Amino acid sequence: MQTYPVHEFFHSWQGEGTHLGKSAFFIRLFGCPVKCSWCDSAGTWHPDYVPKEAPRYSAEWLAEKAADSGAKIAIITGGEPTIHDLGELTEQLRAKGVASHLETCGAFPIKGKLDWITLSPKWDALPLDENLEAASEFKLIVEDANSIEKWIQQLGSVIEGRPIWLQPEWSKRADKEILRIITETVKQRGGFFRAGYQLHKIYLADNLDPNLQKSTPLGGNPELGY
Ligand code: SF4
């Protein structure tokens, strides 16, 4: 029986992307080698927060928790969840009637049967071609005025045909220039480009779950560089 190192699990709702607002059970796994400076889930990898022995739970136990919540979607996130073999977890979730949604940077092979893949590419670990093709939607983090064009150049036409969410990096969420660039891109390019936001952070939705297990706040800690 495979076990997974779990940073937190909770029942809330999807706060971004195509499935925005839907009831969802979150499984946040430990570990990410990418280490983005603005990571909003650094509690999964930053040495200041990662415990010596991360709590581990079996695929079956996690799937039962997800099914018991009543949510029809489990969002497997991190950290970077694809550093783990998700085969058994996604099988157990499917057996219990819960769809597996993945949040990934796309830089590592995806092991498991996913029903939905949100790929948010990162410059320090570019996505694999096979993952770009398998993605259901894309989420481009807009860090500065050039971010969108740089990503369009980097990723090319392979990302066409699926939603491409443009989201301000959270510490820049009130930056008028970033919001203007997102707005202009959607107006000028239209098609699959969509203006996005992390609505759950406004609601503090994660904090409303009584089973919440969390060591760092979502939104990062600018004093520690993320
Ligand atoms: Fe890893 Fe994602 Fe955080 Fe970057 S934003 S350090 S890829 S978990």
XYZ file of N, CA and C and ligand atoms in Angstrom:
686
model
N 0.844 -1.202 0.000
C 0.000 0.000 0.000
C 0.880 1.254 0.000
N 0.702 2.077 -1.011
C 1.521 3.284 -1.112
C 1.036 4.370 -0.141
N 1.993 5.070 0.442
C 1.647 6.203 1.300
C 2.247 7.486 0.719
N 1.670 8.598 1.125
C 2.099 9.899 0.600
C 2.389 10.852 1.753
N 3.424 11.691 1.616
C 3.687 12.707 2.644
C 2.720 13.885 2.451
N 1.859 14.093 3.444
C 0.761 15.063 3.272
C 0.989 16.283 4.156
N 1.064 17.425 3.542
C 1.200 18.689 4.256
C -0.128 19.087 4.881
N -1.215 18.936 4.126
C -2.537 19.258 4.648
C -3.599 18.654 3.745
N -4.769 18.446 4.315
C -5.930 18.051 3.517
C -7.122 18.778 4.096
N -8.011 19.191 3.233
C -9.181 19.917 3.709
C -10.235 19.967 2.614
N -11.453 20.186 3.055
C -12.573 20.337 2.124
C -12.882 21.823 1.983
N -12.873 22.293 0.760
C -13.198 23.699 0.513
C -13.782 23.797 -0.890
N -13.374 24.758 -1.654
C -13.817 24.882 -3.047
C -12.666 25.380 -3.903
N -12.759 25.021 -5.180
C -11.695 25.403 -6.108
C -11.729 26.916 -6.297
N -10.620 27.565 -6.056
C -10.592 29.023 -6.073
C -10.087 29.639 -7.355
N -9.796 28.818 -8.370
C -9.247 29.388 -9.603
C -9.490 28.437 -10.765
N -9.415 28.991 -11.968
C -9.484 28.171 -13.168
C -10.894 27.787 -13.583
N -10.952 26.837 -14.481
C -12.210 26.434 -15.113
C -13.219 25.904 -14.107
N -12.753 25.260 -13.053
C -13.663 24.671 -12.058
C -13.878 25.589 -10.852
N -13.672 26.859 -11.061
C -13.837 27.858 -9.998
C -15.180 27.683 -9.285
N -15.078 27.669 -7.962
C -16.287 27.668 -7.144
C -16.845 26.300 -6.814
N -16.303 25.239 -7.415
C -16.845 23.902 -7.144
C -16.298 23.340 -5.833
N -17.164 22.648 -5.128
C -16.760 21.930 -3.921
C -15.606 20.982 -4.248
N -14.589 20.985 -3.433
C -13.414 20.153 -3.751
C -12.675 19.778 -2.470
N -12.092 18.594 -2.487
C -11.256 18.116 -1.378
C -9.803 18.282 -1.792
N -9.040 18.998 -0.998
C -7.648 19.293 -1.346
C -6.700 18.342 -0.629
N -5.765 17.811 -1.398
C -4.688 16.985 -0.839
C -3.371 17.655 -1.236
N -2.719 18.270 -0.256
C -1.482 19.003 -0.555
C -0.285 18.185 -0.081
N 0.521 17.744 -1.043
C 1.648 16.864 -0.731
C 2.929 17.668 -0.499
N 3.778 17.105 0.324
C 5.079 17.722 0.599
C 6.014 17.574 -0.603
N 6.915 18.559 -0.728
C 8.042 18.439 -1.648
C 7.882 19.234 -2.922
N 8.926 20.018 -3.235
C 9.027 20.670 -4.545
C 10.480 21.093 -4.726
N 11.114 20.631 -5.819
C 12.506 21.021 -6.054
C 12.633 22.350 -6.789
N 11.526 22.973 -7.174
C 11.613 24.167 -8.037
C 11.914 25.428 -7.230
N 11.254 25.575 -6.089
C 11.566 26.661 -5.135
C 11.415 28.064 -5.734
N 10.240 28.370 -6.216
C 9.965 29.718 -6.749
C 10.055 30.740 -5.621
N 10.561 31.925 -5.953
C 10.770 32.948 -4.922
C 9.466 33.440 -4.327
N 8.355 33.325 -5.070
C 7.069 33.841 -4.588
C 6.093 32.701 -4.269
N 6.598 31.501 -4.079
C 5.722 30.334 -3.858
C 4.719 30.598 -2.731
N 3.455 30.267 -2.978
C 2.438 30.479 -1.947
C 2.157 29.211 -1.154
N 2.925 28.175 -1.370
C 2.770 26.958 -0.566
C 4.157 26.469 -0.132
N 4.984 27.426 0.265
C 6.360 27.095 0.640
C 6.426 26.191 1.867
N 5.342 26.107 2.608
C 5.308 25.191 3.747
C 5.513 23.745 3.346
N 5.376 23.448 2.059
C 5.563 22.078 1.592
C 7.017 21.741 1.300
N 7.880 22.774 1.193
C 9.274 22.461 0.837
C 10.304 23.298 1.570
N 9.926 24.460 2.091
C 10.936 25.352 2.685
C 11.464 24.734 3.979
N 12.798 24.672 4.119
C 13.367 24.018 5.306
C 12.915 24.641 6.625
N 12.483 25.888 6.599
C 11.980 26.503 7.834
C 10.689 25.838 8.316
N 10.016 25.128 7.404
C 8.688 24.617 7.735
C 8.535 23.104 7.625
N 9.347 22.479 6.786
C 9.150 21.036 6.571
C 9.597 20.262 7.805
N 8.730 19.436 8.361
C 9.127 18.665 9.537
C 10.117 17.555 9.176
N 10.860 17.091 10.200
C 11.841 16.019 9.934
C 11.141 14.773 9.393
N 9.988 14.482 9.979
C 9.224 13.327 9.493
C 7.834 13.791 9.113
N 7.606 13.875 7.818
C 6.298 14.331 7.348
C 5.251 13.243 7.619
N 4.056 13.623 8.034
C 3.006 12.615 8.207
C 2.659 11.965 6.874
N 2.482 10.657 6.889
C 2.174 9.935 5.650
C 0.820 9.255 5.795
N 0.082 9.240 4.713
C -1.236 8.605 4.699
C -1.328 7.722 3.467
N -2.072 6.639 3.594
C -2.214 5.731 2.458
C -3.178 6.318 1.431
N -3.036 5.819 0.202
C -3.932 6.250 -0.877
C -5.385 5.959 -0.507
N -5.608 4.788 0.066
C -6.976 4.387 0.410
C -7.562 5.328 1.469
N -6.759 5.670 2.483
C -7.239 6.527 3.572
C -7.571 7.919 3.033
N -6.708 8.446 2.179
C -6.950 9.777 1.616
C -8.195 9.771 0.726
N -8.349 8.706 -0.052
C -9.528 8.624 -0.927
C -10.807 8.518 -0.103
N -10.736 7.805 0.988
C -11.912 7.707 1.873
C -12.267 9.059 2.457
N -11.263 9.790 2.910
C -11.484 11.139 3.444
C -12.142 12.032 2.389
N -11.610 11.939 1.170
C -12.159 12.762 0.081
C -13.621 12.393 -0.171
N -13.891 11.086 -0.256
C -15.266 10.642 -0.528
C -16.199 11.033 0.618
N -15.722 10.904 1.844
C -16.553 11.250 3.010
C -16.906 12.735 3.033
N -16.067 13.561 2.436
C -16.342 15.011 2.444
C -17.564 15.348 1.610
N -17.891 14.459 0.658
C -19.014 14.719 -0.243
C -18.599 15.425 -1.523
N -17.344 15.893 -1.579
C -16.871 16.557 -2.798
C -16.703 15.524 -3.911
N -16.981 15.915 -5.123
C -16.816 15.026 -6.277
C -15.465 15.211 -6.953
N -14.709 16.168 -6.452
C -13.382 16.459 -7.020
C -12.352 16.426 -5.898
N -11.226 15.765 -6.146
C -10.067 15.896 -5.253
C -8.987 16.644 -6.024
N -8.483 17.709 -5.424
C -7.424 18.482 -6.068
C -6.098 18.080 -5.428
N -5.275 17.421 -6.235
C -3.972 16.956 -5.761
C -2.963 18.046 -6.096
N -2.387 18.612 -5.042
C -1.526 19.766 -5.249
C -0.325 19.673 -4.332
N 0.426 20.759 -4.237
C 1.614 20.712 -3.386
C 2.032 22.123 -3.019
N 3.316 22.296 -3.020
C 4.398 21.478 -3.558
C 4.163 21.110 -5.023
N 5.006 20.214 -5.459
C 4.870 19.689 -6.810
C 4.486 18.215 -6.700
N 3.198 17.909 -6.858
C 2.742 16.545 -6.571
C 3.286 15.480 -7.509
N 3.739 15.880 -8.710
C 4.184 14.848 -9.648
C 5.561 14.282 -9.310
N 6.209 14.796 -8.264
C 7.438 14.118 -7.831
C 7.083 12.808 -7.134
N 5.787 12.585 -6.890
C 5.311 11.334 -6.299
C 4.562 10.533 -7.373
N 4.569 9.230 -7.245
C 3.782 8.380 -8.136
C 2.327 8.462 -7.680
N 1.482 9.066 -8.487
C 0.089 9.295 -8.092
C -0.837 8.179 -8.561
N -0.247 7.107 -9.081
C -1.059 6.019 -9.627
C -2.061 5.457 -8.640
N -1.576 5.065 -7.483
C -2.476 4.420 -6.525
C -3.506 5.404 -5.963
N -3.079 6.624 -5.706
C -4.012 7.619 -5.177
C -5.134 7.899 -6.177
N -4.793 8.087 -7.433
C -5.836 8.389 -8.420
C -6.738 7.169 -8.658
N -6.169 5.984 -8.557
C -7.007 4.774 -8.694
C -8.010 4.673 -7.559
N -7.535 4.917 -6.347
C -8.419 4.832 -5.175
C -9.506 5.904 -5.243
N -9.134 7.095 -5.662
C -10.141 8.164 -5.781
C -11.184 7.788 -6.822
N -10.732 7.258 -7.938
C -11.679 6.879 -8.996
C -12.606 5.784 -8.511
N -12.063 4.835 -7.779
C -12.890 3.721 -7.270
C -13.979 4.233 -6.330
N -13.755 5.377 -5.720
C -14.737 5.941 -4.785
C -15.561 7.044 -5.432
N -15.447 7.178 -6.724
C -16.297 8.133 -7.442
C -15.841 9.578 -7.330
N -14.575 9.783 -6.992
C -14.047 11.150 -6.859
C -13.056 11.402 -8.003
N -13.285 12.480 -8.743
C -12.393 12.814 -9.857
C -11.074 13.371 -9.330
N -9.995 13.036 -10.024
C -8.656 13.513 -9.628
C -8.246 14.699 -10.486
N -8.078 15.832 -9.849
C -7.576 17.025 -10.545
C -6.156 17.306 -10.043
N -5.285 17.636 -10.961
C -3.872 17.845 -10.617
C -3.465 19.290 -10.859
N -2.684 19.828 -9.926
C -2.040 21.139 -10.117
C -0.548 20.877 -10.217
N 0.043 21.230 -11.363
C 1.451 20.893 -11.577
C 2.167 21.962 -12.382
N 3.494 22.024 -12.218
C 4.282 22.909 -13.081
C 4.609 22.200 -14.388
N 4.393 20.895 -14.440
C 4.556 20.157 -15.685
C 5.976 19.730 -15.999
N 6.896 19.940 -15.070
C 8.301 19.653 -15.375
C 8.687 18.192 -15.168
N 7.798 17.407 -14.573
C 8.138 16.018 -14.238
C 7.087 15.080 -14.835
N 7.475 13.845 -15.151
C 6.496 12.905 -15.711
C 5.314 12.721 -14.762
N 4.123 12.669 -15.317
C 2.910 12.512 -14.507
C 2.558 11.031 -14.444
N 2.544 10.504 -13.212
C 2.197 9.092 -13.044
C 0.848 9.013 -12.338
N -0.157 8.520 -13.016
C -1.497 8.430 -12.449
C -2.524 8.749 -13.510
N -3.802 8.405 -13.196
C -4.892 8.664 -14.148
C -5.638 9.905 -13.693
N -5.343 11.003 -14.345
C -5.922 12.288 -13.939
C -7.138 12.612 -14.797
N -8.135 13.198 -14.164
C -9.322 13.633 -14.894
C -9.189 15.075 -15.365
N -8.288 15.812 -14.743
C -8.099 17.218 -15.120
C -6.684 17.621 -14.705
N -5.992 18.300 -15.612
C -4.626 18.729 -15.308
C -4.515 20.240 -15.521
N -4.194 20.942 -14.446
C -3.901 22.373 -14.533
C -2.390 22.529 -14.542
N -1.870 23.059 -15.627
C -0.417 23.192 -15.752
C -0.042 24.668 -15.648
N 0.761 24.965 -14.646
C 1.236 26.335 -14.435
C 2.757 26.327 -14.580
N 3.262 26.697 -15.759
C 4.703 26.548 -16.013
C 5.544 27.503 -15.175
N 6.761 27.068 -14.885
C 7.703 27.888 -14.123
C 9.023 27.958 -14.904
N 9.648 29.126 -14.883
C 10.877 29.310 -15.660
C 12.020 28.450 -15.149
N 12.042 28.170 -13.873
C 13.170 27.405 -13.325
C 13.041 25.902 -13.561
N 11.915 25.471 -14.126
C 11.714 24.044 -14.402
C 10.651 23.958 -15.498
N 11.095 24.093 -16.727
C 10.141 24.209 -17.840
C 9.367 22.902 -18.058
N 8.140 23.022 -18.523
C 7.305 21.822 -18.661
C 7.764 20.888 -19.781
N 7.505 19.601 -19.574
C 7.785 18.593 -20.593
C 6.737 18.719 -21.702
N 7.151 18.417 -22.934
C 6.220 18.497 -24.070
C 4.997 17.610 -23.847
N 5.235 16.404 -23.328
C 4.110 15.475 -23.136
C 3.084 16.051 -22.155
N 3.546 16.814 -21.173
C 2.612 17.398 -20.206
C 1.874 18.595 -20.796
N 2.550 19.355 -21.648
C 1.871 20.464 -22.332
C 0.730 19.916 -23.182
N 0.960 18.767 -23.796
C -0.092 18.183 -24.629
C -1.225 17.614 -23.789
N -0.888 17.102 -22.609
C -1.915 16.441 -21.763
C -2.716 17.437 -20.933
N -2.240 18.667 -20.795
C -2.893 19.629 -19.891
C -4.323 19.929 -20.333
N -5.185 20.145 -19.335
C -6.575 20.528 -19.610
C -6.717 22.038 -19.670
N -5.898 22.727 -18.904
C -5.892 24.195 -18.900
C -4.492 24.650 -18.472
N -4.222 25.910 -18.744
C -2.946 26.493 -18.355
C -3.187 27.684 -17.436
N -2.206 27.899 -16.574
C -2.284 29.038 -15.665
C -0.928 29.740 -15.747
N -0.916 30.918 -16.336
C 0.325 31.677 -16.455
C 0.359 32.709 -15.339
N 1.398 32.651 -14.527
C 1.549 33.612 -13.434
C 2.210 34.868 -13.998
N 1.523 35.977 -13.844
C 1.999 37.239 -14.422
C 2.774 37.995 -13.344
N 4.097 37.966 -13.503
C 4.983 38.590 -12.504
C 5.337 40.020 -12.867
N 5.376 40.288 -14.184
C 5.703 41.656 -14.622
C 5.064 41.881 -15.989
N 5.302 43.053 -16.529
C 4.617 43.453 -17.763
C 4.990 42.573 -18.953
N 6.128 41.880 -18.881
C 6.568 41.051 -20.015
C 6.215 39.576 -19.878
N 5.673 39.202 -18.741
C 5.468 37.774 -18.458
C 4.648 37.068 -19.532
N 3.550 37.677 -19.926
C 2.626 36.970 -20.825
C 3.286 36.712 -22.177
N 3.883 37.746 -22.764
C 4.513 37.577 -24.076
C 5.653 36.570 -24.007
N 6.423 36.611 -22.910
C 7.519 35.654 -22.780
C 7.011 34.218 -22.747
N 5.930 34.005 -22.026
C 5.379 32.648 -21.971
C 4.789 32.224 -23.317
N 4.130 33.137 -23.990
C 3.566 32.790 -25.301
C 4.689 32.383 -26.252
N 5.786 33.130 -26.216
C 6.939 32.786 -27.059
C 7.517 31.430 -26.677
N 7.635 31.191 -25.377
C 8.260 29.959 -24.895
C 7.416 28.724 -25.216
N 6.123 28.839 -24.992
C 5.273 27.654 -25.091
C 4.787 27.398 -26.510
N 4.620 28.438 -27.297
C 4.220 28.264 -28.691
C 2.790 27.787 -28.838
N 2.505 27.248 -30.000
C 1.109 26.930 -30.345
C 0.586 25.682 -29.646
N 1.476 24.940 -28.976
C 1.028 23.687 -28.353
C -0.040 23.934 -27.284
N -0.089 25.149 -26.723
C -1.060 25.399 -25.640
C -2.424 25.860 -26.171
N -2.536 26.003 -27.487
C -3.823 26.466 -28.033
C -4.896 25.393 -27.866
N -6.133 25.847 -27.791
C -7.252 24.907 -27.734
C -7.754 24.631 -26.343
N -7.079 25.171 -25.339
C -7.526 24.998 -23.944
C -7.419 26.336 -23.220
N -8.200 26.516 -22.141
C -8.153 27.810 -21.462
C -6.740 28.163 -21.000
N -6.373 29.421 -21.177
C -5.074 29.933 -20.717
C -5.376 31.066 -19.731
N -5.288 30.718 -18.457
C -5.616 31.695 -17.413
C -4.426 32.590 -17.136
N -4.692 33.873 -17.050
C -3.638 34.861 -16.744
C -3.898 35.365 -15.337
N -2.991 35.033 -14.438
C -3.214 35.377 -13.032
C -2.076 36.218 -12.479
N -2.414 37.321 -11.819
C -1.337 38.110 -11.208
C -0.642 37.309 -10.117
N 0.693 37.368 -10.113
C 1.425 36.804 -8.962
C 0.882 37.517 -7.718
N 0.626 36.743 -6.669
C -0.237 37.241 -5.596
C 0.264 38.529 -4.960
N 1.563 38.691 -4.824
C 2.067 39.925 -4.215
C 1.878 41.127 -5.149
N 1.535 40.834 -6.435
C 1.319 41.910 -7.421
C -0.168 42.068 -7.754
N -1.007 41.514 -6.924
C -2.424 41.455 -7.273
C -3.092 42.827 -7.386
N -2.469 43.844 -6.774
C -3.049 45.189 -6.867
C -2.221 46.096 -7.776
N -1.249 45.504 -8.472
C -0.386 46.280 -9.369
C -1.196 46.641 -10.623
N -1.414 47.909 -10.798
C -2.309 48.345 -11.885
C -1.755 47.976 -13.261
N -0.442 48.001 -13.415
C 0.142 47.688 -14.715
C -0.058 46.199 -15.045
N 0.136 45.356 -14.052
C -0.076 43.908 -14.268
C -1.542 43.656 -14.656
N -2.450 44.258 -13.934
C -3.874 44.042 -14.217
C -4.235 44.617 -15.592
N -3.598 45.715 -15.950
C -3.873 46.305 -17.266
C -3.370 45.377 -18.389
N -2.198 44.837 -18.209
C -1.636 43.938 -19.241
C -2.527 42.709 -19.416
N -2.985 42.153 -18.299
C -3.882 40.989 -18.389
C -5.155 41.383 -19.149
N -5.714 42.500 -18.771
C -6.949 42.954 -19.417
C -6.741 43.169 -20.910
N -5.664 43.832 -21.273
C -5.405 44.105 -22.695
C -5.161 42.822 -23.470
N -4.464 41.865 -22.853
C -4.211 40.593 -23.551
C -5.523 39.888 -23.860
N -6.407 39.852 -22.869
C -7.690 39.169 -23.091
C -8.493 39.905 -24.165
N -8.485 41.236 -24.113
C -9.262 41.997 -25.099
C -8.697 41.818 -26.502
N -7.371 41.825 -26.612
C -6.762 41.782 -27.940
C -6.665 40.370 -28.506
N -6.359 39.411 -27.631
C -6.169 38.044 -28.130
C -7.443 37.224 -28.038
N -8.245 37.501 -27.018
C -9.507 36.770 -26.867
C -9.268 35.282 -26.858
N -10.086 34.544 -27.598
C -9.909 33.107 -27.736
C -9.850 32.408 -26.395
N -8.742 31.727 -26.162
C -8.630 30.928 -24.942
C -8.021 31.705 -23.776
N -7.629 32.924 -24.007
C -7.025 33.714 -22.926
C -8.113 34.251 -21.993
N -7.914 34.059 -20.724
C -8.901 34.488 -19.734
C -8.202 35.172 -18.552
N -8.852 36.192 -18.036
C -8.330 36.867 -16.839
C -8.655 36.012 -15.622
N -7.649 35.758 -14.799
C -7.854 34.890 -13.633
C -7.492 35.573 -12.329
N -7.811 34.883 -11.260
C -7.548 35.412 -9.924
C -7.633 34.240 -8.959
N -7.063 34.402 -7.786
C -7.150 33.340 -6.785
C -8.216 33.728 -5.766
N -9.444 33.405 -6.117
C -10.581 33.900 -5.335
C -10.602 33.354 -3.903
N -10.065 32.134 -3.727
C -10.080 31.527 -2.387
C -9.280 32.351 -1.383
N -8.298 33.121 -1.895
C -7.483 33.911 -0.971
C -8.264 35.127 -0.462
N -9.163 35.621 -1.251
C -10.025 36.721 -0.812
C -11.003 36.214 0.247
N -11.563 35.036 -0.007
C -12.547 34.454 0.910
C -11.906 33.903 2.184
N -10.580 33.686 2.172
C -9.902 32.904 3.215
C -10.586 31.546 3.354
N -10.959 30.998 2.192
C -11.793 29.796 2.174
C -11.132 28.622 2.884
N -9.823 28.466 2.708
C -9.155 27.316 3.319
C -9.272 27.351 4.843
N -9.259 28.545 5.399
C -9.278 28.672 6.859
C -10.616 28.273 7.476
N -11.631 28.131 6.648
C -12.956 27.819 7.174
C -13.144 26.334 7.438
N -12.202 25.521 6.997
C -12.347 24.084 7.194
C -11.825 23.669 8.559
N -12.648 23.009 9.374
C -12.199 22.643 10.718
C -11.080 21.610 10.733
N -10.895 20.891 9.612
C -9.844 19.873 9.569
C -8.533 20.412 9.017
N -8.487 21.698 8.797
C -7.317 22.304 8.189
C -6.038 21.964 8.960
N -5.005 21.570 8.220
C -3.686 21.366 8.815
C -2.723 22.218 8.022
N -2.210 23.262 8.623
C -1.430 24.205 7.846
C -0.284 24.765 8.701
N 0.883 24.911 8.094
C 1.999 25.483 8.842
C 2.408 26.849 8.320
N 2.051 27.165 7.068
C 2.322 28.522 6.552
C 1.060 29.029 5.884
N 0.852 30.325 5.910
C -0.353 30.868 5.293
C -0.261 30.837 3.779
N -1.363 30.549 3.090
C -1.377 30.715 1.650
C -1.172 32.189 1.351
N -0.426 32.467 0.320
C -0.108 33.851 0.008
C 1.359 34.129 0.234
N 2.053 33.196 0.831
C 3.494 33.321 0.994
C 3.908 34.227 2.138
N 5.208 34.315 2.313
C 5.762 35.132 3.370
C 6.858 36.011 2.787
N 6.507 37.249 2.381
C 7.498 38.102 1.699
C 8.772 38.302 2.515
N 8.670 38.266 3.844
C 9.864 38.464 4.667
C 10.872 37.328 4.462
N 10.370 36.153 4.083
C 11.260 35.021 3.830
C 11.531 34.829 2.346
N 11.075 35.766 1.531
C 11.413 35.741 0.128
C 10.451 34.991 -0.765
N 9.237 34.708 -0.322
C 8.269 34.040 -1.191
C 6.875 34.474 -0.813
Fe 7.080 24.562 -6.387
Fe 4.796 25.554 -7.391
Fe 5.882 26.611 -5.172
Fe 7.084 26.988 -7.535
S 5.039 27.753 -6.957
S 8.081 26.395 -5.580
S 6.648 25.019 -8.558
S 5.064 24.534 -5.390
